[in-house]
Coordinates of N, CA and C and ligand atoms in Angstrom, one line a residue:
M1 N 107.7 213.8 55.3 CA 106.3 213.6 55.5 C 105.5 214.8 55.2
K2 N 104.6 214.6 54.3 CA 103.8 215.7 53.7 C 103.1 216.6 54.8
L3 N 102.5 215.9 55.7 CA 101.7 216.7 56.7 C 102.6 217.6 57.6
L4 N 103.7 217.0 58.0 CA 104.6 217.8 58.8 C 105.2 219.0 58.0
K5 N 105.5 218.8 56.8 CA 106.0 219.9 56.0 C 105.0 221.0 55.8
E6 N 103.7 220.5 55.7 CA 102.6 221.5 55.5 C 102.5 222.4 56.8
Y7 N 102.6 221.7 58.0 CA 102.5 222.4 59.2 C 103.7 223.4 59.3
I8 N 104.9 223.0 58.9 CA 106.0 223.9 59.0 C 105.8 225.1 58.1
Q9 N 105.4 224.8 56.9 CA 105.2 225.9 55.9 C 104.1 226.9 56.4
K10 N 103.1 226.3 57.0 CA 101.9 227.2 57.4 C 102.2 227.9 58.8
N11 N 102.8 227.2 59.7 CA 102.8 227.7 61.1 C 104.2 227.9 61.6
G12 N 105.3 227.4 60.9 CA 106.6 227.6 61.4 C 107.2 229.0 61.1
K13 N 108.1 229.4 61.9 CA 108.7 230.7 61.6 C 110.2 230.6 61.7
A14 N 110.8 231.0 60.5 CA 112.3 231.0 60.5 C 112.8 232.2 61.2
I15 N 113.5 232.0 62.3 CA 114.1 233.1 63.0 C 115.6 232.9 63.0
G16 N 116.3 234.0 62.8 CA 117.8 233.9 62.6 C 118.5 233.6 63.9
P17 N 119.7 233.1 63.9 CA 120.3 232.5 62.7 C 120.1 231.0 62.7
G18 N 119.4 230.5 61.7 CA 119.2 229.1 61.5 C 118.3 228.4 62.5
I19 N 117.3 229.2 63.1 CA 116.4 228.6 64.0 C 115.0 228.6 63.5
L20 N 114.3 227.4 63.6 CA 112.9 227.3 63.2 C 112.1 227.3 64.4
K21 N 111.1 228.2 64.5 CA 110.2 228.3 65.6 C 109.0 227.5 65.3
V22 N 108.7 226.4 66.1 CA 107.5 225.6 65.8 C 106.7 225.5 67.1
D23 N 106.6 226.6 67.8 CA 106.0 226.6 69.1 C 104.5 226.3 69.1
S24 N 103.9 226.6 67.9 CA 102.4 226.5 67.9 C 101.9 225.0 67.7
F25 N 102.8 224.1 67.3 CA 102.4 222.7 67.1 C 103.3 221.7 67.7
L26 N 104.5 222.0 68.1 CA 105.5 221.0 68.5 C 106.2 221.3 69.8
N27 N 106.7 222.5 70.0 CA 107.6 222.8 71.1 C 106.9 223.5 72.3
H28 N 105.6 223.9 72.1 CA 105.0 224.6 73.3 C 103.5 224.2 73.3
Q29 N 102.8 224.7 72.4 CA 101.4 224.1 72.1 C 101.7 222.8 71.2
I30 N 101.0 221.8 71.5 CA 101.2 220.5 70.8 C 99.9 220.1 70.0
D31 N 100.1 219.8 68.7 CA 99.0 219.3 67.9 C 98.9 217.8 68.0
P32 N 97.9 217.2 68.7 CA 97.8 215.8 68.9 C 97.7 215.0 67.6
N33 N 96.9 215.5 66.6 CA 96.7 214.8 65.3 C 98.1 214.6 64.6
L34 N 98.8 215.7 64.6 CA 100.1 215.7 63.9 C 101.0 214.7 64.7
M35 N 101.0 214.7 66.0 CA 101.9 213.8 66.8 C 101.6 212.4 66.5
M36 N 100.3 212.0 66.5 CA 99.9 210.6 66.3 C 100.3 210.2 64.8
A37 N 100.1 211.1 63.9 CA 100.5 210.8 62.5 C 102.0 210.6 62.4
M38 N 102.8 211.4 63.1 CA 104.2 211.2 63.1 C 104.6 209.8 63.7
G39 N 103.9 209.5 64.8 CA 104.2 208.2 65.5 C 104.0 207.0 64.5
E40 N 102.9 207.1 63.7 CA 102.6 206.1 62.7 C 103.7 206.0 61.6
E41 N 104.1 207.2 61.2 CA 105.2 207.3 60.2 C 106.5 206.6 60.7
F42 N 106.8 206.9 61.9 CA 108.0 206.3 62.5 C 107.9 204.8 62.5
K43 N 106.6 204.3 62.9 CA 106.4 202.9 62.9 C 106.7 202.3 61.5
R44 N 106.1 202.9 60.5 CA 106.3 202.4 59.1 C 107.8 202.3 58.8
K45 N 108.6 203.4 59.2 CA 110.0 203.4 58.8 C 110.9 202.4 59.6
F46 N 110.4 202.0 60.8 CA 111.3 201.2 61.6 C 110.6 199.9 62.0
E47 N 109.5 199.5 61.3 CA 108.8 198.3 61.8 C 109.5 197.0 61.6
K48 N 110.5 197.0 60.7 CA 111.3 195.7 60.5 C 112.5 195.6 61.4
D49 N 112.7 196.6 62.3 CA 113.9 196.6 63.0 C 113.8 196.0 64.4
G50 N 112.7 195.4 64.7 CA 112.6 194.7 66.0 C 112.7 195.6 67.2
V51 N 112.2 196.8 67.1 CA 112.2 197.8 68.2 C 111.4 197.3 69.4
N52 N 111.9 197.4 70.6 CA 111.1 197.1 71.8 C 111.0 198.2 72.8
K53 N 111.7 199.3 72.5 CA 111.6 200.5 73.4 C 112.0 201.8 72.7
I54 N 111.3 202.8 73.1 CA 111.6 204.2 72.5 C 112.3 204.9 73.6
L55 N 113.4 205.7 73.2 CA 114.1 206.5 74.1 C 114.1 207.9 73.5
T56 N 113.7 208.9 74.3 CA 113.8 210.3 73.9 C 114.3 211.1 75.1
I57 N 114.3 212.4 74.9 CA 114.8 213.3 76.0 C 113.8 214.4 76.3
E58 N 113.7 214.8 77.5 CA 112.7 215.8 77.9 C 113.2 217.2 77.3
A59 N 112.3 218.1 77.1 CA 110.9 218.1 77.2 C 110.2 217.8 75.9
S60 N 110.7 218.4 74.8 CA 109.9 218.3 73.6 C 109.9 217.0 72.9
G61 N 110.8 216.1 73.2 CA 110.8 214.8 72.6 C 109.7 213.9 73.1
I62 N 109.2 214.2 74.3 CA 108.2 213.3 75.0 C 106.9 213.1 74.2
A63 N 106.4 214.2 73.6 CA 105.1 214.0 72.9 C 105.3 213.2 71.7
I64 N 106.3 213.4 70.9 CA 106.6 212.6 69.7 C 106.9 211.2 70.1
G65 N 107.8 211.1 71.1 CA 108.2 209.7 71.6 C 107.0 208.9 72.0
L66 N 106.0 209.6 72.7 CA 104.8 208.9 73.2 C 104.0 208.4 72.0
A67 N 103.9 209.2 71.0 CA 103.1 208.9 69.8 C 103.8 207.6 69.1
A68 N 105.1 207.6 69.0 CA 105.8 206.5 68.4 C 105.6 205.3 69.3
A69 N 105.7 205.4 70.6 CA 105.6 204.3 71.5 C 104.2 203.7 71.4
Y70 N 103.2 204.6 71.2 CA 101.8 204.1 71.1 C 101.6 203.3 69.8
A71 N 102.2 203.8 68.7 CA 102.1 203.2 67.4 C 102.7 201.8 67.5
F72 N 103.9 201.7 68.2 CA 104.5 200.4 68.3 C 104.0 199.5 69.4
N73 N 103.2 200.1 70.3 CA 102.7 199.5 71.5 C 103.9 198.9 72.4
I74 N 104.8 199.8 72.6 CA 106.0 199.5 73.5 C 106.2 200.7 74.4
P75 N 107.1 200.5 75.5 CA 107.3 201.6 76.4 C 108.1 202.7 75.8
L76 N 107.8 203.9 76.4 CA 108.6 205.1 76.1 C 109.4 205.4 77.4
V77 N 110.7 205.6 77.2 CA 111.6 206.1 78.3 C 112.1 207.5 77.9
F78 N 112.1 208.4 78.8 CA 112.7 209.7 78.4 C 113.9 210.0 79.3
A79 N 115.0 210.4 78.7 CA 116.1 210.9 79.5 C 115.8 212.2 80.2
K80 N 116.3 212.3 81.4 CA 116.1 213.5 82.2 C 117.3 214.4 82.1
K81 N 117.1 215.7 82.2 CA 118.2 216.7 82.0 C 118.8 217.1 83.4
K82 N 118.1 216.6 84.5 CA 118.7 216.8 85.8 C 118.6 215.5 86.5
V83 N 119.6 215.1 87.3 CA 119.6 213.9 88.0 C 118.7 214.0 89.2
P84 N 117.6 213.3 89.2 CA 116.6 213.4 90.3 C 117.2 212.8 91.6
S85 N 116.9 213.4 92.7 CA 117.4 213.0 94.0 C 116.8 211.6 94.4
T86 N 115.7 211.3 93.8 CA 115.0 210.1 94.1 C 115.5 208.9 93.2
M87 N 116.3 209.2 92.2 CA 116.7 208.1 91.3 C 117.9 207.4 91.9
G88 N 117.8 206.0 91.8 CA 118.9 205.2 92.4 C 120.1 205.2 91.4
D89 N 120.3 204.1 90.8 CA 121.5 203.9 89.9 C 121.1 204.4 88.5
F90 N 122.0 205.1 87.9 CA 121.6 205.6 86.5 C 122.8 205.7 85.6
Y91 N 122.5 205.7 84.3 CA 123.5 206.0 83.3 C 123.5 207.4 83.0
T92 N 124.6 208.0 82.8 CA 124.7 209.5 82.5 C 125.5 209.7 81.2
A93 N 125.3 210.8 80.6 CA 126.1 211.3 79.4 C 126.1 212.8 79.4
N94 N 127.2 213.3 78.9 CA 127.4 214.7 78.8 C 127.0 215.2 77.4
V95 N 126.2 216.2 77.3 CA 125.8 216.7 76.0 C 126.1 218.2 75.9
Y96 N 126.8 218.5 74.7 CA 127.0 219.9 74.5 C 125.9 220.4 73.6
S97 N 125.2 221.5 74.0 CA 124.2 222.1 73.2 C 124.8 223.2 72.4
F98 N 124.8 223.0 71.1 CA 125.3 224.0 70.1 C 124.4 225.2 70.1
T99 N 123.1 225.0 70.2 CA 122.1 226.1 70.1 C 122.2 227.0 71.4
K100 N 122.5 226.3 72.5 CA 122.5 227.1 73.8 C 123.9 227.3 74.3
N101 N 124.9 226.8 73.6 CA 126.3 226.9 73.9 C 126.6 226.6 75.4
K102 N 126.1 225.4 75.8 CA 126.5 224.9 77.1 C 126.4 223.4 77.2
D103 N 127.0 222.9 78.2 CA 127.0 221.4 78.5 C 125.9 221.1 79.4
Y104 N 125.3 220.0 79.3 CA 124.4 219.5 80.3 C 124.5 218.0 80.4
T105 N 124.0 217.4 81.6 CA 124.1 216.0 81.8 C 122.7 215.4 81.6
I106 N 122.7 214.3 80.9 CA 121.4 213.6 80.8 C 121.5 212.2 81.5
C107 N 120.4 211.7 82.0 CA 120.5 210.5 82.7 C 119.2 209.6 82.5
V108 N 119.4 208.3 82.6 CA 118.3 207.4 82.6 C 118.6 206.3 83.7
S109 N 117.5 206.0 84.5 CA 117.7 205.0 85.5 C 118.1 203.6 84.9
K110 N 119.0 202.9 85.6 CA 119.4 201.6 85.1 C 118.2 200.6 85.0
E111 N 117.2 201.0 85.8 CA 116.0 200.1 85.8 C 115.3 200.0 84.4
F112 N 115.5 201.0 83.6 CA 114.7 201.1 82.3 C 115.4 200.9 81.0
L113 N 116.7 200.5 81.1 CA 117.5 200.1 79.9 C 118.2 198.8 80.2
H114 N 118.0 197.8 79.4 CA 118.6 196.5 79.7 C 119.4 196.0 78.4
P115 N 120.3 195.0 78.7 CA 121.1 194.6 77.6 C 120.3 194.0 76.4
D116 N 119.1 193.4 76.6 CA 118.4 192.9 75.5 C 117.5 193.9 74.8
D117 N 117.6 195.1 75.2 CA 116.7 196.1 74.5 C 117.2 196.5 73.1
R118 N 116.2 196.7 72.2 CA 116.5 197.2 70.9 C 115.8 198.6 70.8
V119 N 116.6 199.6 70.9 CA 116.0 201.0 71.2 C 116.0 201.9 69.9
L120 N 114.8 202.5 69.7 CA 114.7 203.5 68.7 C 114.7 204.9 69.4
I121 N 115.6 205.7 69.1 CA 115.8 207.0 69.6 C 114.9 208.0 68.8
I122 N 114.1 208.8 69.5 CA 113.2 209.8 68.9 C 113.5 211.2 69.4
D123 N 113.6 212.2 68.5 CA 113.7 213.5 69.0 C 113.1 214.5 68.0
D124 N 112.8 215.7 68.6 CA 112.1 216.7 67.7 C 113.0 217.3 66.7
F125 N 114.3 217.7 67.1 CA 115.2 218.4 66.2 C 116.5 217.7 66.1
L126 N 117.1 217.7 64.9 CA 118.5 217.2 64.8 C 119.3 218.3 64.2
A127 N 120.2 218.8 64.9 CA 121.1 219.9 64.5 C 122.5 219.4 64.3
M128 N 123.3 219.4 65.4 CA 124.7 218.9 65.4 C 124.7 217.5 65.8
G129 N 123.6 216.9 66.3 CA 123.6 215.5 66.6 C 124.0 215.2 68.0
N130 N 124.3 216.2 68.8 CA 124.9 215.9 70.2 C 123.9 215.2 71.1
A131 N 122.6 215.6 71.0 CA 121.6 215.0 71.9 C 121.5 213.5 71.5
I132 N 121.5 213.2 70.2 CA 121.3 211.8 69.8 C 122.5 211.0 70.2
L133 N 123.7 211.6 70.1 CA 124.9 210.8 70.6 C 124.9 210.6 72.1
G134 N 124.4 211.5 72.8 CA 124.3 211.3 74.3 C 123.3 210.2 74.6
L135 N 122.2 210.2 73.9 CA 121.2 209.2 74.1 C 121.7 207.8 73.7
K136 N 122.5 207.8 72.6 CA 123.1 206.5 72.1 C 124.1 206.0 73.2
S137 N 124.8 206.9 73.8 CA 125.7 206.5 74.8 C 125.0 205.8 76.0
L138 N 123.9 206.4 76.4 CA 123.1 205.8 77.5 C 122.7 204.4 77.2
V139 N 122.2 204.2 75.9 CA 121.8 202.8 75.5 C 123.0 201.9 75.5
E140 N 124.1 202.3 75.0 CA 125.3 201.5 74.9 C 125.9 201.2 76.3
Q141 N 125.8 202.1 77.2 CA 126.3 201.8 78.6 C 125.4 200.7 79.2
A142 N 124.2 200.6 78.7 CA 123.3 199.5 79.3 C 123.6 198.2 78.5
G143 N 124.5 198.2 77.5 CA 124.7 197.0 76.7 C 123.6 196.7 75.7
A144 N 122.7 197.7 75.5 CA 121.6 197.5 74.6 C 122.0 198.0 73.2
K145 N 121.1 197.8 72.3 CA 121.3 198.2 70.8 C 120.5 199.3 70.4
V146 N 121.1 200.3 69.7 CA 120.3 201.4 69.1 C 120.0 201.0 67.7
V147 N 118.7 200.8 67.3 CA 118.4 200.4 66.0 C 118.3 201.6 65.0
G148 N 118.2 202.8 65.6 CA 118.1 203.9 64.7 C 117.6 205.2 65.4
A149 N 117.5 206.3 64.7 CA 117.0 207.5 65.2 C 115.9 208.0 64.3
G150 N 114.8 208.4 64.9 CA 113.7 209.0 64.2 C 113.6 210.4 64.6
I151 N 113.6 211.3 63.6 CA 113.7 212.7 63.9 C 112.5 213.4 63.3
A152 N 111.9 214.4 63.9 CA 110.8 215.1 63.3 C 111.5 216.1 62.3
V153 N 112.3 217.0 62.8 CA 112.8 218.1 61.9 C 114.4 218.0 61.9
E154 N 114.9 217.7 60.7 CA 116.4 217.7 60.6 C 116.8 218.9 59.9
K155 N 117.8 219.6 60.5 CA 118.4 220.8 59.9 C 119.5 220.4 59.0
G156 N 119.2 220.1 57.7 CA 120.2 219.6 56.8 C 121.4 220.4 56.6
F157 N 121.3 221.7 56.9 CA 122.5 222.6 56.8 C 123.4 222.5 58.0
Q158 N 123.1 221.7 59.0 CA 124.0 221.5 60.1 C 124.5 220.0 60.0
K159 N 125.6 219.7 60.7 CA 126.3 218.5 60.4 C 125.8 217.2 61.0
G160 N 124.8 217.3 61.9 CA 124.5 216.1 62.7 C 124.0 214.9 61.9
G161 N 123.1 215.1 61.0 CA 122.5 214.0 60.2 C 123.6 213.3 59.4
D162 N 124.4 214.0 58.7 CA 125.5 213.4 57.9 C 126.4 212.6 58.8
L163 N 126.8 213.2 59.9 CA 127.7 212.6 60.9 C 127.2 211.3 61.4
L164 N 125.9 211.3 61.8 CA 125.3 210.0 62.4 C 125.2 209.0 61.3
R165 N 124.8 209.4 60.1 CA 124.7 208.4 59.0 C 126.0 207.8 58.6
E166 N 127.1 208.7 58.5 CA 128.4 208.2 58.2 C 128.9 207.2 59.2
N167 N 128.4 207.4 60.5 CA 128.8 206.4 61.5 C 127.9 205.2 61.5
G168 N 127.1 205.0 60.5 CA 126.4 203.8 60.3 C 125.0 203.7 61.0
L169 N 124.6 204.9 61.6 CA 123.3 204.9 62.2 C 122.1 205.1 61.2
K170 N 121.1 204.3 61.3 CA 119.9 204.5 60.5 C 119.2 205.8 61.0
V171 N 119.1 206.8 60.2 CA 118.5 208.1 60.7 C 117.3 208.3 59.7
E172 N 116.1 208.5 60.2 CA 115.0 208.8 59.4 C 114.3 210.1 59.9
S173 N 114.4 211.1 59.0 CA 113.8 212.4 59.4 C 112.6 212.7 58.6
L174 N 111.5 213.2 59.3 CA 110.3 213.4 58.6 C 110.2 214.6 57.8
A175 N 111.1 215.6 58.1 CA 111.3 216.8 57.3 C 112.7 217.2 57.4
I176 N 113.4 217.4 56.2 CA 114.8 217.8 56.2 C 114.8 219.2 55.6
I177 N 115.3 220.2 56.4 CA 115.3 221.6 56.0 C 116.7 221.9 55.4
D178 N 116.6 222.4 54.2 CA 117.8 222.8 53.4 C 118.3 224.1 53.8
S179 N 117.4 225.1 53.9 CA 117.8 226.4 54.3 C 116.6 227.2 55.0
L180 N 117.0 228.2 55.7 CA 116.1 229.0 56.5 C 116.3 230.5 56.3
E181 N 116.7 230.8 55.0 CA 117.2 232.2 54.8 C 116.0 233.1 54.6
D182 N 116.2 234.3 55.1 CA 115.2 235.4 54.9 C 113.8 235.0 55.2
G183 N 113.7 234.2 56.3 CA 112.3 233.8 56.8 C 111.7 232.8 55.9
V184 N 112.4 232.3 54.9 CA 111.8 231.3 54.0 C 112.3 229.9 54.3
V185 N 111.4 228.9 54.5 CA 111.8 227.6 54.8 C 111.9 226.8 53.5
K186 N 113.1 226.2 53.2 CA 113.2 225.3 52.0 C 113.5 223.9 52.4
F187 N 112.8 223.0 51.9 CA 113.0 221.6 52.2 C 113.9 220.9 51.2
K188 N 114.6 219.8 51.7 CA 115.5 219.1 50.8 C 114.6 218.3 49.8
Ligands
G4P1 P1 121.9 218.8 68.7 O1 121.4 218.0 69.9 O2 121.5 218.2 67.4 O3 123.4 219.0 68.7 O4 121.3 220.2 68.8 P2 121.4 221.5 69.7 O5 122.3 221.2 70.8 O6 121.7 222.6 68.8 O7 119.9 221.6 70.2 C1 119.7 221.9 71.5 C2 118.2 222.2 71.7 O8 117.7 223.1 70.7 C3 117.3 221.0 71.6 O9 116.2 221.3 72.5 C4 116.8 221.1 70.2 O10 115.6 220.4 70.0 C5 116.7 222.6 70.0 N1 116.8 223.0 68.6 C6 117.8 223.0 67.8 N2 117.6 223.6 66.7 C7 116.4 224.1 66.8 C8 115.5 224.9 65.9 O11 115.9 225.3 64.8 N3 114.3 225.2 66.4 C9 113.9 224.8 67.6 N4 112.6 225.2 68.0 N5 114.6 224.1 68.4 C10 115.8 223.8 68.0 P3 116.2 221.4 74.0 O12 117.1 222.5 74.5 O13 116.6 220.0 74.5 O14 114.8 221.8 74.4 P4 113.5 221.1 74.7 O15 113.5 219.7 74.2 O16 113.4 221.1 76.2 O17 112.4 221.9 74.0

């Protein structure tokens, strides 16, 4: 997506090793025009897939997920990274974070995922693919169907995208980064 790539080139910072800082428009401060445009783009890419729910993960997925949900006019559900004491029955999955080198548990209340759901997973970054696999597991535990994954920034030099596609998942990334060497961002 041209607009996202322009934002990354203009405002993103490649910080080693292999990390792209996008705090000024995506991960900390959020640009609403970019978010809404990304939501529309996800709608174009998945509009024939019968999506009736968006699933993302807190925190940074929520803004993009909301934009996609708004474009489709369907609900957004976000997985939580801590099991709330007020939550009744829930689906959980364990996710290993390669970037942070630790495991965490994600959960969604059983109230918000049902067997007849056709779920589009949305996230800000795709690196090793573990967060997407965890979200996919939550959907499958509910007996629902994952129709695909919409990603803002895929790090093409990490394995996640290939792994998910080889496993038959439809993955659409709005910007795929080939390399982040010497502070220079190169797209595929
Ligand atoms: P994976 O899910 O694809 O396996 O990725 P990984 O464990 O490596 O990612 C863990 C967290 O780091 C995720 O955010 C992900 O969005 C973020 N991340 C991965 N690579 C980059 C990068 O190059 N730049 C930035 N800015 N973030 C990256 P999180 O911990 O869940 O944080 P948040 O959603 O609460 O912000």
